[in-house]
mmCIF file of C-alpha atoms and ligand atoms in Angstrom:
data_model
loop_
_atom_site.group_PDB
_atom_site.id
_atom_site.type_symbol
_atom_site.label_atom_id
_atom_site.label_comp_id
_atom_site.label_asym_id
_atom_site.label_seq_id
_atom_site.Cartn_x
_atom_site.Cartn_y
_atom_site.Cartn_z
ATOM 1 C CA MET Z 247 9.132 -22.409 26.860
ATOM 2 C CA ASN Z 248 5.908 -23.915 25.507
ATOM 3 C CA LYS Z 249 2.904 -21.649 25.842
ATOM 4 C CA PRO Z 250 0.185 -23.340 27.896
ATOM 5 C CA PHE Z 251 -2.980 -23.964 25.919
ATOM 6 C CA SER Z 252 -6.431 -24.044 27.522
ATOM 7 C CA GLN Z 253 -9.231 -25.884 25.752
ATOM 8 C CA ALA Z 254 -11.811 -23.918 27.797
ATOM 9 C CA CYS Z 255 -10.304 -20.638 26.500
ATOM 10 C CA GLU Z 256 -10.450 -21.975 22.964
ATOM 11 C CA GLU Z 257 -14.117 -22.897 23.324
ATOM 12 C CA ASN Z 258 -15.346 -19.677 24.919
ATOM 13 C CA LYS Z 259 -13.282 -17.210 22.875
ATOM 14 C CA ASP Z 260 -15.831 -16.689 20.079
ATOM 15 C CA PRO Z 261 -18.911 -16.353 22.317
ATOM 16 C CA ILE Z 262 -17.026 -13.762 24.388
ATOM 17 C CA LEU Z 263 -15.742 -11.985 21.272
ATOM 18 C CA LYS Z 264 -19.320 -11.661 20.024
ATOM 19 C CA VAL Z 265 -20.315 -9.771 23.187
ATOM 20 C CA LEU Z 266 -17.161 -7.626 23.109
ATOM 21 C CA LYS Z 267 -17.919 -6.633 19.490
ATOM 22 C CA GLU Z 268 -21.390 -5.537 20.516
ATOM 23 C CA PHE Z 269 -19.984 -2.967 22.961
ATOM 24 C CA ILE Z 270 -16.427 -2.023 21.999
ATOM 25 C CA ASP Z 271 -16.766 0.524 19.219
ATOM 26 C CA TYR Z 272 -14.225 2.766 17.485
ATOM 27 C CA LYS Z 273 -14.509 5.416 20.214
ATOM 28 C CA LYS Z 274 -12.912 3.042 22.704
ATOM 29 C CA LYS Z 275 -9.151 3.471 22.444
ATOM 30 C CA ARG Z 276 -7.624 1.722 25.434
ATOM 31 C CA LEU Z 277 -8.633 -1.438 27.294
ATOM 32 C CA LEU Z 278 -7.246 -2.930 30.494
ATOM 33 C CA GLU Z 279 -7.600 -6.674 30.954
ATOM 34 C CA VAL Z 280 -7.400 -7.647 34.625
ATOM 35 C CA GLY Z 281 -6.035 -11.154 35.294
ATOM 36 C CA SER Z 282 -4.975 -11.986 31.724
ATOM 37 C CA GLY Z 283 -3.575 -15.341 32.859
ATOM 38 C CA THR Z 284 -1.600 -16.949 30.058
ATOM 39 C CA GLY Z 285 -2.667 -14.278 27.545
ATOM 40 C CA GLN Z 286 -4.309 -16.825 25.255
ATOM 41 C CA HIS Z 287 -7.532 -14.791 25.080
ATOM 42 C CA ALA Z 288 -5.844 -11.408 24.971
ATOM 43 C CA PHE Z 289 -3.939 -12.052 21.752
ATOM 44 C CA TYR Z 290 -7.021 -13.437 20.040
ATOM 45 C CA PHE Z 291 -9.314 -10.604 21.112
ATOM 46 C CA ALA Z 292 -6.798 -7.830 20.456
ATOM 47 C CA SER Z 293 -6.376 -9.001 16.866
ATOM 48 C CA HIS Z 294 -10.098 -8.237 16.345
ATOM 49 C CA PHE Z 295 -9.863 -4.664 17.709
ATOM 50 C CA LYS Z 296 -6.968 -3.145 15.791
ATOM 51 C CA HIS Z 297 -7.989 0.419 16.775
ATOM 52 C CA LEU Z 298 -7.659 -0.451 20.467
ATOM 53 C CA GLU Z 299 -4.632 -0.728 22.743
ATOM 54 C CA TRP Z 300 -5.246 -3.959 24.683
ATOM 55 C CA TYR Z 301 -3.296 -3.838 27.965
ATOM 56 C CA THR Z 302 -2.751 -7.227 29.569
ATOM 57 C CA SER Z 303 -2.138 -7.391 33.311
ATOM 58 C CA ASP Z 304 -1.743 -9.946 36.067
ATOM 59 C CA ILE Z 305 0.330 -10.772 39.100
ATOM 60 C CA LYS Z 306 4.048 -10.783 38.295
ATOM 61 C CA ASP Z 307 4.349 -14.607 38.389
ATOM 62 C CA ASN Z 308 2.044 -14.893 35.378
ATOM 63 C CA HIS Z 309 3.866 -12.449 33.115
ATOM 64 C CA SER Z 310 6.238 -14.953 31.542
ATOM 65 C CA CYS Z 311 3.469 -16.691 29.539
ATOM 66 C CA ILE Z 312 2.151 -13.391 28.208
ATOM 67 C CA ILE Z 313 5.670 -12.355 27.216
ATOM 68 C CA GLU Z 314 6.065 -15.699 25.446
ATOM 69 C CA TRP Z 315 2.867 -15.115 23.445
ATOM 70 C CA SER Z 316 4.147 -11.604 22.562
ATOM 71 C CA LYS Z 317 7.357 -13.000 21.075
ATOM 72 C CA GLU Z 318 5.459 -15.200 18.648
ATOM 73 C CA SER Z 319 2.548 -12.915 17.874
ATOM 74 C CA ASN Z 320 2.150 -10.317 15.117
ATOM 75 C CA THR Z 321 -0.554 -8.551 17.112
ATOM 76 C CA LYS Z 322 0.809 -5.011 17.373
ATOM 77 C CA ASN Z 323 -1.872 -3.515 19.613
ATOM 78 C CA ILE Z 324 -1.141 -5.772 22.600
ATOM 79 C CA LYS Z 325 0.504 -3.867 25.464
ATOM 80 C CA GLY Z 326 1.844 -4.902 28.839
ATOM 81 C CA PRO Z 327 1.829 -7.084 30.793
ATOM 82 C CA LEU Z 328 1.244 -4.560 33.564
ATOM 83 C CA LYS Z 329 1.805 -5.718 37.120
ATOM 84 C CA PHE Z 330 -1.598 -5.424 38.688
ATOM 85 C CA GLN Z 331 -2.967 -7.446 41.570
ATOM 86 C CA ALA Z 332 -6.244 -6.107 42.913
ATOM 87 C CA GLY Z 333 -5.952 -5.356 46.608
ATOM 88 C CA VAL Z 334 -2.162 -5.034 46.394
ATOM 89 C CA ASP Z 335 -1.155 -2.759 43.526
ATOM 90 C CA GLU Z 336 -2.271 0.742 42.636
ATOM 91 C CA PHE Z 337 -4.659 0.851 39.690
ATOM 92 C CA PRO Z 338 -2.639 1.407 36.467
ATOM 93 C CA ARG Z 339 -2.242 5.133 35.861
ATOM 94 C CA LEU Z 340 -3.280 5.188 32.191
ATOM 95 C CA GLN Z 341 -6.795 6.287 31.235
ATOM 96 C CA PHE Z 342 -8.807 3.254 30.092
ATOM 97 C CA ASP Z 343 -12.100 3.293 28.183
ATOM 98 C CA VAL Z 344 -12.826 -0.368 28.890
ATOM 99 C CA VAL Z 345 -11.874 -2.835 31.614
ATOM 100 C CA TYR Z 346 -12.359 -6.499 30.747
ATOM 101 C CA THR Z 347 -11.852 -9.372 33.147
ATOM 102 C CA ALA Z 348 -12.627 -13.074 32.765
ATOM 103 C CA ASN Z 349 -12.723 -15.828 35.351
ATOM 104 C CA THR Z 350 -11.079 -13.727 38.025
ATOM 105 C CA LEU Z 351 -13.717 -12.636 40.559
ATOM 106 C CA HIS Z 352 -14.183 -16.198 41.850
ATOM 107 C CA ILE Z 353 -10.400 -16.587 42.203
ATOM 108 C CA MET Z 354 -9.732 -13.347 44.134
ATOM 109 C CA SER Z 355 -10.817 -12.947 47.750
ATOM 110 C CA TRP Z 356 -14.053 -11.037 48.308
ATOM 111 C CA LYS Z 357 -12.023 -8.187 49.826
ATOM 112 C CA GLU Z 358 -9.948 -7.962 46.627
ATOM 113 C CA VAL Z 359 -13.107 -8.028 44.505
ATOM 114 C CA LYS Z 360 -14.589 -5.108 46.460
ATOM 115 C CA THR Z 361 -11.335 -3.151 46.198
ATOM 116 C CA LEU Z 362 -11.205 -3.756 42.447
ATOM 117 C CA LEU Z 363 -14.789 -2.636 41.807
ATOM 118 C CA LYS Z 364 -14.247 0.475 43.924
ATOM 119 C CA LYS Z 365 -11.153 1.330 41.841
ATOM 120 C CA PHE Z 366 -13.295 1.193 38.698
ATOM 121 C CA GLY Z 367 -15.517 3.859 40.246
ATOM 122 C CA LYS Z 368 -12.519 5.997 41.154
ATOM 123 C CA HIS Z 369 -10.382 5.690 38.021
ATOM 124 C CA LEU Z 370 -12.713 5.271 35.041
ATOM 125 C CA ARG Z 371 -14.375 8.200 33.244
ATOM 126 C CA GLN Z 372 -17.999 8.599 32.326
ATOM 127 C CA ASP Z 373 -19.120 6.182 29.538
ATOM 128 C CA SER Z 374 -16.290 3.733 30.290
ATOM 129 C CA LEU Z 375 -17.250 0.076 30.203
ATOM 130 C CA VAL Z 376 -16.518 -2.737 32.637
ATOM 131 C CA ILE Z 377 -17.054 -6.193 31.130
ATOM 132 C CA ILE Z 378 -16.955 -9.167 33.489
ATOM 133 C CA TYR Z 379 -17.079 -12.792 32.336
ATOM 134 C CA GLY Z 380 -17.486 -15.782 34.634
ATOM 135 C CA PRO Z 381 -19.919 -17.814 36.726
ATOM 136 C CA PHE Z 382 -22.330 -16.022 39.092
ATOM 137 C CA ASN Z 383 -24.992 -17.033 41.571
ATOM 138 C CA TYR Z 384 -28.426 -15.413 41.393
ATOM 139 C CA ASN Z 385 -30.670 -14.964 44.457
ATOM 140 C CA ASP Z 386 -28.198 -17.076 46.442
ATOM 141 C CA ASN Z 387 -28.658 -20.031 44.077
ATOM 142 C CA TYR Z 388 -26.212 -21.792 41.807
ATOM 143 C CA THR Z 389 -27.282 -21.692 38.174
ATOM 144 C CA SER Z 390 -26.234 -25.335 37.663
ATOM 145 C CA GLU Z 391 -25.011 -28.430 39.468
ATOM 146 C CA SER Z 392 -21.652 -28.057 37.736
ATOM 147 C CA ASN Z 393 -21.250 -24.536 39.156
ATOM 148 C CA LYS Z 394 -22.077 -25.911 42.609
ATOM 149 C CA SER Z 395 -19.307 -28.549 42.309
ATOM 150 C CA PHE Z 396 -16.933 -25.952 40.871
ATOM 151 C CA ASP Z 397 -17.583 -23.654 43.852
ATOM 152 C CA ARG Z 398 -16.925 -26.509 46.299
ATOM 153 C CA MET Z 399 -13.676 -27.306 44.513
ATOM 154 C CA LEU Z 400 -12.598 -23.632 44.563
ATOM 155 C CA LYS Z 401 -13.264 -23.330 48.304
ATOM 156 C CA GLU Z 402 -11.409 -26.564 49.095
ATOM 157 C CA LYS Z 403 -8.383 -25.100 47.343
ATOM 158 C CA ASP Z 404 -8.767 -21.617 48.830
ATOM 159 C CA PRO Z 405 -11.534 -20.759 51.313
ATOM 160 C CA ASN Z 406 -11.337 -17.093 50.227
ATOM 161 C CA SER Z 407 -12.319 -17.901 46.654
ATOM 162 C CA GLY Z 408 -15.750 -18.863 45.344
ATOM 163 C CA ILE Z 409 -18.501 -17.992 42.893
ATOM 164 C CA ARG Z 410 -19.781 -14.469 43.595
ATOM 165 C CA SER Z 411 -23.330 -13.260 43.957
ATOM 166 C CA PHE Z 412 -24.597 -11.324 40.948
ATOM 167 C CA GLU Z 413 -26.643 -9.096 43.277
ATOM 168 C CA ASN Z 414 -23.583 -8.189 45.380
ATOM 169 C CA ILE Z 415 -21.544 -7.310 42.296
ATOM 170 C CA HIS Z 416 -24.442 -5.331 40.826
ATOM 171 C CA ASN Z 417 -24.992 -3.370 44.058
ATOM 172 C CA ILE Z 418 -21.326 -2.461 44.418
ATOM 173 C CA MET Z 419 -21.155 -1.379 40.779
ATOM 174 C CA LEU Z 420 -24.315 0.717 41.223
ATOM 175 C CA SER Z 421 -22.843 2.427 44.276
ATOM 176 C CA ASN Z 422 -19.776 3.236 42.155
ATOM 177 C CA ASN Z 423 -21.934 4.875 39.467
ATOM 178 C CA PHE Z 424 -22.057 2.021 36.983
ATOM 179 C CA LYS Z 425 -25.245 0.931 35.314
ATOM 180 C CA LEU Z 426 -25.689 -2.672 34.143
ATOM 181 C CA ILE Z 427 -26.458 -2.567 30.431
ATOM 182 C CA LYS Z 428 -26.263 -6.273 29.653
ATOM 183 C CA ASP Z 429 -26.339 -9.568 31.538
ATOM 184 C CA CYS Z 430 -25.722 -12.197 28.908
ATOM 185 C CA GLU Z 431 -25.965 -15.975 29.138
ATOM 186 C CA MET Z 432 -22.774 -17.688 27.967
ATOM 187 C CA PRO Z 433 -21.831 -21.325 27.335
ATOM 188 C CA ALA Z 434 -21.042 -23.632 30.275
ATOM 189 C CA ASN Z 435 -23.187 -21.705 32.779
ATOM 190 C CA ASN Z 436 -21.154 -18.518 32.606
ATOM 191 C CA ARG Z 437 -22.377 -14.952 32.215
ATOM 192 C CA THR Z 438 -21.017 -11.755 30.735
ATOM 193 C CA LEU Z 439 -21.955 -8.620 32.671
ATOM 194 C CA VAL Z 440 -21.521 -5.275 30.914
ATOM 195 C CA PHE Z 441 -21.536 -2.099 33.028
ATOM 196 C CA LYS Z 442 -21.320 1.493 31.846
ATOM 197 C CA LYS Z 443 -20.201 4.427 33.970
ATOM 198 C CA ASN Z 444 -22.827 7.110 34.392
ATOM 199 C CA HIS Z 445 -23.035 10.444 36.176
ATOM 200 C CA LYS Z 446 -26.098 9.173 37.978
ATOM 201 C CA CYS Z 447 -27.428 5.632 38.188
ATOM 202 C CA LEU Z 448 -31.109 6.175 38.778
ATOM 203 C CA ASN Z 449 -32.207 3.753 36.068
ATOM 204 C CA THR Z 450 -31.575 0.112 36.964
ATOM 205 C CA HIS Z 451 -33.175 -1.473 33.898
ATOM 206 C CA PHE Z 452 -30.947 -3.751 31.855
ATOM 207 C CA ILE Z 453 -31.192 -6.432 29.217
ATOM 208 C CA LYS Z 454 -30.911 -10.023 30.471
ATOM 209 C CA THR Z 455 -30.511 -12.578 27.692
HETATM 210 C C1 SAM I 804 -8.690 -18.585 36.277
HETATM 211 S S1 SAM I 804 -7.454 -17.469 35.792
HETATM 212 C C2 SAM I 804 -8.247 -16.651 34.414
HETATM 213 C C3 SAM I 804 -7.278 -16.247 33.361
HETATM 214 C C4 SAM I 804 -7.897 -15.673 32.088
HETATM 215 N N1 SAM I 804 -8.527 -14.403 32.330
HETATM 216 C C5 SAM I 804 -8.884 -16.667 31.479
HETATM 217 O O1 SAM I 804 -10.087 -16.409 31.444
HETATM 218 O O2 SAM I 804 -8.413 -17.709 31.032
HETATM 219 C C6 SAM I 804 -7.529 -16.241 37.064
HETATM 220 C C7 SAM I 804 -6.480 -15.160 36.932
HETATM 221 O O3 SAM I 804 -6.734 -14.153 37.920
HETATM 222 C C8 SAM I 804 -5.496 -13.721 38.409
HETATM 223 N N2 SAM I 804 -5.698 -13.115 39.754
HETATM 224 C C9 SAM I 804 -5.905 -13.752 40.921
HETATM 225 N N3 SAM I 804 -6.025 -12.857 41.913
HETATM 226 C C10 SAM I 804 -5.904 -11.634 41.347
HETATM 227 C C11 SAM I 804 -5.939 -10.308 41.843
HETATM 228 N N4 SAM I 804 -6.105 -10.063 43.155
HETATM 229 N N5 SAM I 804 -5.785 -9.286 40.975
HETATM 230 C C12 SAM I 804 -5.604 -9.521 39.662
HETATM 231 N N6 SAM I 804 -5.563 -10.761 39.118
HETATM 232 C C13 SAM I 804 -5.705 -11.798 39.961
HETATM 233 C C14 SAM I 804 -4.652 -14.979 38.447
HETATM 234 O O4 SAM I 804 -3.284 -14.697 38.528
HETATM 235 C C15 SAM I 804 -5.077 -15.661 37.162
HETATM 236 O O5 SAM I 804 -4.278 -15.291 36.076
#
């Protein structure tokens, strides 16, 4: 089987890696990636964090690509794929220091998104990170014409999907004891949101770049 190759993944891998390197230090030992897709990103990123166990996950139908990458890769710290579909499966039982997910919140239904964010609040310890990459709307506005067309295309395919509101995500994360520590501009009108779990989330200041 030929591994599928995404040009978009190739182009955004280094900008995302730069943000990951800013936050994933040597104290972080285990990461869960939600919605790993083909695994193209996972194998690249994991090779840059040798101290970290990088757990891939996705719905069962997508596991074959990840397994294919595993066969050809020398990256020893890649684990999984775990079967995890937000809204369907129990959250994986291992203790994770970081959850990373890219281009998934606009694919899942809003109900699944809410379930997933709530699980982060329930299962992650204090100081754990949640890093979310993808397009977001701000103050009910698209950040670009291309995001507007993308959203229309998503909804034509599946009315339950669509670009999510930054404010909604932020509010749910706050109510689950996560503080936003970075909201970073990324290429092609995407963002990376970095949240950290706190005991109390009284301070809502964060860095927007
Ligand atoms: C657009 S792909 C992104 C793949 C990869 N993260 C990337 O950036 O290239 C969206 C992924 O989300 C997964 N997905 C969709 N609904 C999901 C859910 N409810 N829980 C977990 N993953 C889901 C899909 O199976 C798919 O692999």
